[in-house]
Short mmCIF file of C-alpha atoms and ligand atoms in Angstrom, two decimals:
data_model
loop_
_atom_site.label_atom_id
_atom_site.label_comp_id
_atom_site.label_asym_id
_atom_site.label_seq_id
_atom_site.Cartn_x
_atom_site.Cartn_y
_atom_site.Cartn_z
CA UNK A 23 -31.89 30.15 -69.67
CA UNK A 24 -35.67 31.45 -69.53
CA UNK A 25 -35.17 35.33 -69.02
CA UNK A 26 -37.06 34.61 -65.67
CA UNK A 27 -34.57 32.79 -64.05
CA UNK A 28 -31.74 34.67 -65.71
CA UNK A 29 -33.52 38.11 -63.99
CA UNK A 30 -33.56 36.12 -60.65
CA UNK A 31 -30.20 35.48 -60.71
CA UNK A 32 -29.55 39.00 -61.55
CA UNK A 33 -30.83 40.23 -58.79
CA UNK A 34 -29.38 38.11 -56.46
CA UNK A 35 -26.28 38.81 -57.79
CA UNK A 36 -26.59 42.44 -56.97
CA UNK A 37 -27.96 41.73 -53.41
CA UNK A 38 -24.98 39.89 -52.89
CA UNK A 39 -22.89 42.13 -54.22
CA UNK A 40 -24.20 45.28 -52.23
CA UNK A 41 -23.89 42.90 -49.02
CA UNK A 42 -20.20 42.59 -49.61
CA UNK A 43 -19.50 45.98 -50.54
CA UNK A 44 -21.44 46.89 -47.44
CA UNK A 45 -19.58 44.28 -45.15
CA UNK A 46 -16.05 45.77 -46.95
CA UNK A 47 -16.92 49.39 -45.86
CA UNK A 48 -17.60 48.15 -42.57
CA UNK A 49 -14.07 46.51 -42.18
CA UNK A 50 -15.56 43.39 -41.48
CA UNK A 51 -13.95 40.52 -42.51
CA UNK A 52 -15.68 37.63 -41.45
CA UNK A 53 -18.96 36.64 -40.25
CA UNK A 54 -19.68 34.99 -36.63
CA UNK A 55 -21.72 31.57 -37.52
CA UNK A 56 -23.23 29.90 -34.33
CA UNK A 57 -20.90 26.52 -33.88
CA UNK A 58 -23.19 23.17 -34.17
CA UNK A 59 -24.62 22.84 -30.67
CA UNK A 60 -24.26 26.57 -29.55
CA UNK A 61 -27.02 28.62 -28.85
CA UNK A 62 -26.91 31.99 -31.13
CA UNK A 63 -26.98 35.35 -29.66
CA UNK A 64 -30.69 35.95 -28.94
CA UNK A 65 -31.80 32.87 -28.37
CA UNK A 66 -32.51 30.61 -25.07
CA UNK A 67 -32.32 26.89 -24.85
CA UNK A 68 -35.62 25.79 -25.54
CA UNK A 69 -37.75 25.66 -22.70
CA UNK A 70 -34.80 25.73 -20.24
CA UNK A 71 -36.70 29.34 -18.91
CA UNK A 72 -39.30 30.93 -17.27
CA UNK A 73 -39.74 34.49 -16.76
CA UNK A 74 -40.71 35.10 -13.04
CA UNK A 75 -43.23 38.39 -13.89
CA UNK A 76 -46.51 37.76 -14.68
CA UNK A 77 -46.47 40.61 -17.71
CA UNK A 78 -46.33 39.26 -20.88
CA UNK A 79 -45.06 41.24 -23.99
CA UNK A 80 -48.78 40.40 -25.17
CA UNK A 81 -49.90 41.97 -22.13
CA UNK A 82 -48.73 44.73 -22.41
CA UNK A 83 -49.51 45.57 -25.96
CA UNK A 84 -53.17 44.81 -24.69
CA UNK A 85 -52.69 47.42 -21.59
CA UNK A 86 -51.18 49.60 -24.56
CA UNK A 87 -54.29 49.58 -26.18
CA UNK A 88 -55.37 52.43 -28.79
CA UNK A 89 -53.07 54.48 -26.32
CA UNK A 90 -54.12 58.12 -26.22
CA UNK A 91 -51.85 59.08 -23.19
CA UNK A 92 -50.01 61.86 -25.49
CA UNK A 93 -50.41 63.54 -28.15
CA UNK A 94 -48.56 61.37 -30.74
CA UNK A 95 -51.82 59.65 -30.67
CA UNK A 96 -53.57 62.24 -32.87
CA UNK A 97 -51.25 61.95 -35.73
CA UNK A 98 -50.34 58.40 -35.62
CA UNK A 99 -51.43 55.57 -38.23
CA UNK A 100 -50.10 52.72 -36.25
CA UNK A 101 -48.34 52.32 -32.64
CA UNK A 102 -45.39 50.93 -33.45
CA UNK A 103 -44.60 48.03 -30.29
CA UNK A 104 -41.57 46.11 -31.27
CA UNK A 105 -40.18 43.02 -32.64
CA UNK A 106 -38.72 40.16 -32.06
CA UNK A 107 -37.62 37.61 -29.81
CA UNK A 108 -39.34 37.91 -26.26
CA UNK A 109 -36.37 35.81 -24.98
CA UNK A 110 -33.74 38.24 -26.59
CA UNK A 111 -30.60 38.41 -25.31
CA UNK A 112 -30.24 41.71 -27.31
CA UNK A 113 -32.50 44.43 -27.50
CA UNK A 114 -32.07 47.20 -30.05
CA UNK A 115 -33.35 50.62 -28.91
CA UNK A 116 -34.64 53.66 -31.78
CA UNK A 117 -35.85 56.77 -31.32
CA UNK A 118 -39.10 56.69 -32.56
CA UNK A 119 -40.95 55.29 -35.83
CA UNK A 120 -40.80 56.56 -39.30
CA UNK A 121 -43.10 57.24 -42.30
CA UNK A 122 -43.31 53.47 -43.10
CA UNK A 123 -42.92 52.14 -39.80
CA UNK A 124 -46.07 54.37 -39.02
CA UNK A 125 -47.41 52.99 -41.76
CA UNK A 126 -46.87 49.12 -41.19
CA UNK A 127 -46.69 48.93 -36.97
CA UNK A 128 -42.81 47.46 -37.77
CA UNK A 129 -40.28 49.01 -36.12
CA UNK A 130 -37.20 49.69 -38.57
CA UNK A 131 -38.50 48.74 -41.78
CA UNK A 132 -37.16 51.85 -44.24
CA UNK A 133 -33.97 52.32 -45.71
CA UNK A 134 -32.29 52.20 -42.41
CA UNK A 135 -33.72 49.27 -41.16
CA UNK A 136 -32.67 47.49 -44.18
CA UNK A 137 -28.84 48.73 -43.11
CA UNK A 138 -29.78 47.42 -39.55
CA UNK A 139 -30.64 44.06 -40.93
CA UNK A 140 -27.18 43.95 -42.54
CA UNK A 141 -25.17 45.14 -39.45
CA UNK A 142 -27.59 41.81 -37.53
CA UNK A 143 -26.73 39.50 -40.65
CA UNK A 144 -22.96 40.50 -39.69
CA UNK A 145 -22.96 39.47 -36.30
CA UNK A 146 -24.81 36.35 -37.34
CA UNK A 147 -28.02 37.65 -35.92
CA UNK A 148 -31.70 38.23 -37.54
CA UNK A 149 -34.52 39.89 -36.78
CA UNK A 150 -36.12 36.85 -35.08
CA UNK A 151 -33.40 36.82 -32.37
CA UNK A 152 -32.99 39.90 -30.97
CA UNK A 153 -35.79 42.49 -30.01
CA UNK A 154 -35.85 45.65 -31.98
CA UNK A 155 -38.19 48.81 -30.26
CA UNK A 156 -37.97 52.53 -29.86
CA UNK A 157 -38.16 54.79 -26.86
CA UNK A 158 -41.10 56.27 -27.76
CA UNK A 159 -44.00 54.00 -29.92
CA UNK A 160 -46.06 56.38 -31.83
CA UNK A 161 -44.34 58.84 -35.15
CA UNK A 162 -43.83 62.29 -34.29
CA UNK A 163 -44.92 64.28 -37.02
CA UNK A 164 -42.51 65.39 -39.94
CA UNK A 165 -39.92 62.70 -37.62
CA UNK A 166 -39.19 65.67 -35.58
CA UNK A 167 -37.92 64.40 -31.98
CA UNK A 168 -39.85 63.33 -29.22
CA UNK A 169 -40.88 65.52 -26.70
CA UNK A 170 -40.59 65.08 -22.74
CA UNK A 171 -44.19 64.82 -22.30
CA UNK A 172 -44.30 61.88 -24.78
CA UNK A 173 -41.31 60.37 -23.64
CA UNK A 174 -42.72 60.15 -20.04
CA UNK A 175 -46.41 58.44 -21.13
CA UNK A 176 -44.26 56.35 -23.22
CA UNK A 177 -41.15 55.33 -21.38
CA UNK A 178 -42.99 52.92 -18.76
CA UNK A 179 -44.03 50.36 -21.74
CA UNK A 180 -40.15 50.23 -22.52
CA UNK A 181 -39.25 49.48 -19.00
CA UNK A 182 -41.80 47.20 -18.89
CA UNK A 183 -40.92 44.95 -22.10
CA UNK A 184 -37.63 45.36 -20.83
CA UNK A 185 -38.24 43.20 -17.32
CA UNK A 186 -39.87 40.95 -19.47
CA UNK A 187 -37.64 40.36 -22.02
CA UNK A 188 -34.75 40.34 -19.47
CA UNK A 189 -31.74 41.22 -21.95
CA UNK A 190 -28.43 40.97 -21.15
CA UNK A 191 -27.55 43.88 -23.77
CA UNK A 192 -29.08 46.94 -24.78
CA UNK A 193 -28.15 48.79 -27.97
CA UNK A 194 -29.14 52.54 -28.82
CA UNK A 195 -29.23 53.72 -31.92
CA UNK A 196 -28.02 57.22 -32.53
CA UNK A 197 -28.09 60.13 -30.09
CA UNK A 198 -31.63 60.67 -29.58
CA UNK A 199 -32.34 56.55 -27.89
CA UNK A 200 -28.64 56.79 -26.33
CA UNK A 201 -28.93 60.60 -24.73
CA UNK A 202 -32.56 60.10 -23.70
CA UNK A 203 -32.60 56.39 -21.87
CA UNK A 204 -28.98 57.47 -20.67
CA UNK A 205 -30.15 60.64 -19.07
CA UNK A 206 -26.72 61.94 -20.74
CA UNK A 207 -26.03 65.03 -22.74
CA UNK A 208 -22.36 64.27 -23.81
CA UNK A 209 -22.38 63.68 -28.12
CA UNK A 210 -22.58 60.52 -29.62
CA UNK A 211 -18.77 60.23 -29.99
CA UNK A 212 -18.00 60.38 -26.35
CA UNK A 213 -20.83 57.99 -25.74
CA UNK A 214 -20.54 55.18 -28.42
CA UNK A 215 -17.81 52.23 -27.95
CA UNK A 216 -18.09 52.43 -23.82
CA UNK A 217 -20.74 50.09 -21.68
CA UNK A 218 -23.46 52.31 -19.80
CA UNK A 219 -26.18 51.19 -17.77
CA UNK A 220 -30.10 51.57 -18.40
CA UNK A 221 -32.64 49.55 -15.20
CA UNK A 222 -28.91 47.29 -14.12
CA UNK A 223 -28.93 46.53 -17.96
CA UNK A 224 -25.64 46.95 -19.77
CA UNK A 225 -25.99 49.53 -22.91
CA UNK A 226 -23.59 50.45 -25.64
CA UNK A 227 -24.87 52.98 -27.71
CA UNK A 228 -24.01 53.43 -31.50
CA UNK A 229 -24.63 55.71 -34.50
CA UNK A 230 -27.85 55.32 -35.98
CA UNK A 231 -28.09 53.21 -39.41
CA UNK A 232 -29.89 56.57 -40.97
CA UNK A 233 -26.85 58.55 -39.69
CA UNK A 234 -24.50 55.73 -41.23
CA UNK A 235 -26.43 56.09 -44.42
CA UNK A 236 -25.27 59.68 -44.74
CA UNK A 237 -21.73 58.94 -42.99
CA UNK A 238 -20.74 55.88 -44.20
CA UNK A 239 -17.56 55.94 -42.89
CA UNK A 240 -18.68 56.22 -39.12
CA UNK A 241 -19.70 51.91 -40.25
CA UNK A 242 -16.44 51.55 -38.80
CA UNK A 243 -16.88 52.67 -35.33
CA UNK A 244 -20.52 50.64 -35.61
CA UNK A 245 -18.09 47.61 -36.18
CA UNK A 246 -16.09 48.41 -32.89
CA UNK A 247 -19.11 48.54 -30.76
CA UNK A 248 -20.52 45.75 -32.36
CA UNK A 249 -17.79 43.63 -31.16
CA UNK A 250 -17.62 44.72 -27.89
CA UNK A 251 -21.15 43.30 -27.72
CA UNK A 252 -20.57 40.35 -29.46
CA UNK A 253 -17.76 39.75 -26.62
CA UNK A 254 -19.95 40.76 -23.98
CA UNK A 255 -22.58 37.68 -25.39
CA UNK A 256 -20.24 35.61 -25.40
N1 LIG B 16 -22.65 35.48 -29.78
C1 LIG B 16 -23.39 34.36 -29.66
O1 LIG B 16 -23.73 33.93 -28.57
N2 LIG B 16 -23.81 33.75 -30.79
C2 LIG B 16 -23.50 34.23 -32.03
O2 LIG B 16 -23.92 33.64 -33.01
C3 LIG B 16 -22.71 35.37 -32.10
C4 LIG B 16 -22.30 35.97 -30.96
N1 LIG B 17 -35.64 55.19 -36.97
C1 LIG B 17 -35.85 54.87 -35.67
O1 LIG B 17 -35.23 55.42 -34.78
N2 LIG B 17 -36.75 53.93 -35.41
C2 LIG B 17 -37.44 53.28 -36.36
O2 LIG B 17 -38.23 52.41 -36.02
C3 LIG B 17 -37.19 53.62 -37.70
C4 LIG B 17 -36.29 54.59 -37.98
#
């Protein structure tokens, strides 16, 4: 075999491998695999809807502009908006962009969005089908946490992809996203694995994939609240 190929298949070997370890740690055991005919989590029947706002997720990037409204501005490379599907039935809420997501204007796209992608692969999900954003756009510097000044200029564009998006589910990742759109002080343990409410939208907040790259053995307790929303979409 030409030593191309033969590295190809090396590689993918490994991916695969790391997936299942991954998936092993996580006590899953199976993957959920739309039926024929069923619509996946995150997705609408095609043209069956029509949001009733006149805001588009476009339009409010534009209204966004080269925001200055706090003082993550001055630091910032790139605002970081969001991803995904503007139909998602999911939504997937951080706390605030990283050294590469600053650097790219892609929400999750380091080592622990990689993990994220693997906990979406696992409930049969991608990135294309759910919507993935953070409760505040721009990086605060040295990824320190967001303050309440920037959290207030910043909150209303959440809300506001939020109506448009219309999700029936709202993940937050780690204590920061869960404690801050909660309004909630009580630690992550108490919050994770029960349904809160954010805007009449049901939220079930998890540990964050960086946290679960230093704990891996919290994956578990991702797993649990994973399934609860997984029930909850039916
Ligand atoms: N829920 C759905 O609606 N679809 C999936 O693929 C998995 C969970
Ligand atoms: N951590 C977050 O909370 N959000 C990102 O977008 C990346 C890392």
């Amino acid at each position: 075999m030409p030593d191309k190929l033969y590295r190809e298949l090396a590689d993918l070997t490994a991916q695969a491998r790391g997936i299942l370890i991954d998936y092993d740690n996580l006590g899953i055991d199976g993957v959920f695999l739309p039926e024929p005919g069923v619509r996946p989590a995150g997705e609408d029947a095609a043209g069956s809807w029509c949001p009733a706002v006149t805001e588009s997720l476009e339009s409010i990037r534009e209204d966004l502009g080269d925001c200055q409204r706090c003082k993550l501005a001055r630091e910032r490379n790139r605002i970081v908006f969001g991803v995904g599907n503007p139909r998602a039935r999911l939504v997937l809420v951080g706390e605030g962009p990283g050294r590469e997501e600053d650097r790219r204007g892609e929400p999750f796209v380091g080592e622990a969005g990689q993990l994220l992608d693997r906990i979406l692969a696992a409930m049969g999900l991608d990135r294309s089908q759910v919507y993935i954003c953070n409760v505040v756009k721009c990086r605060p510097p040295g990824n320190r946490d967001p303050e309440e000044d920037e959290i207030s200029a910043c909150e209303p564009f959440l809300l506001r992809q939020l109506k448009v998006i219309e999700p029936e589910v709202i993940m937050t990742l780690g204590r920061y996203a869960s404690q801050t759109l909660l309004r909630q002080t009580a630690p992550m343990g108490r919050l994770r694995g029960h349904w809160h409410s954010y805007q009449g939208i049901p939220v079930m907040p998890t540990w964050h994939p960086a946290y679960l790259l230093r704990n891996p053995e919290k994956k578990r307790e991702v797993w649990e609240d994973v399934k609860l929303v997984l029930h909850r979409l039916g």
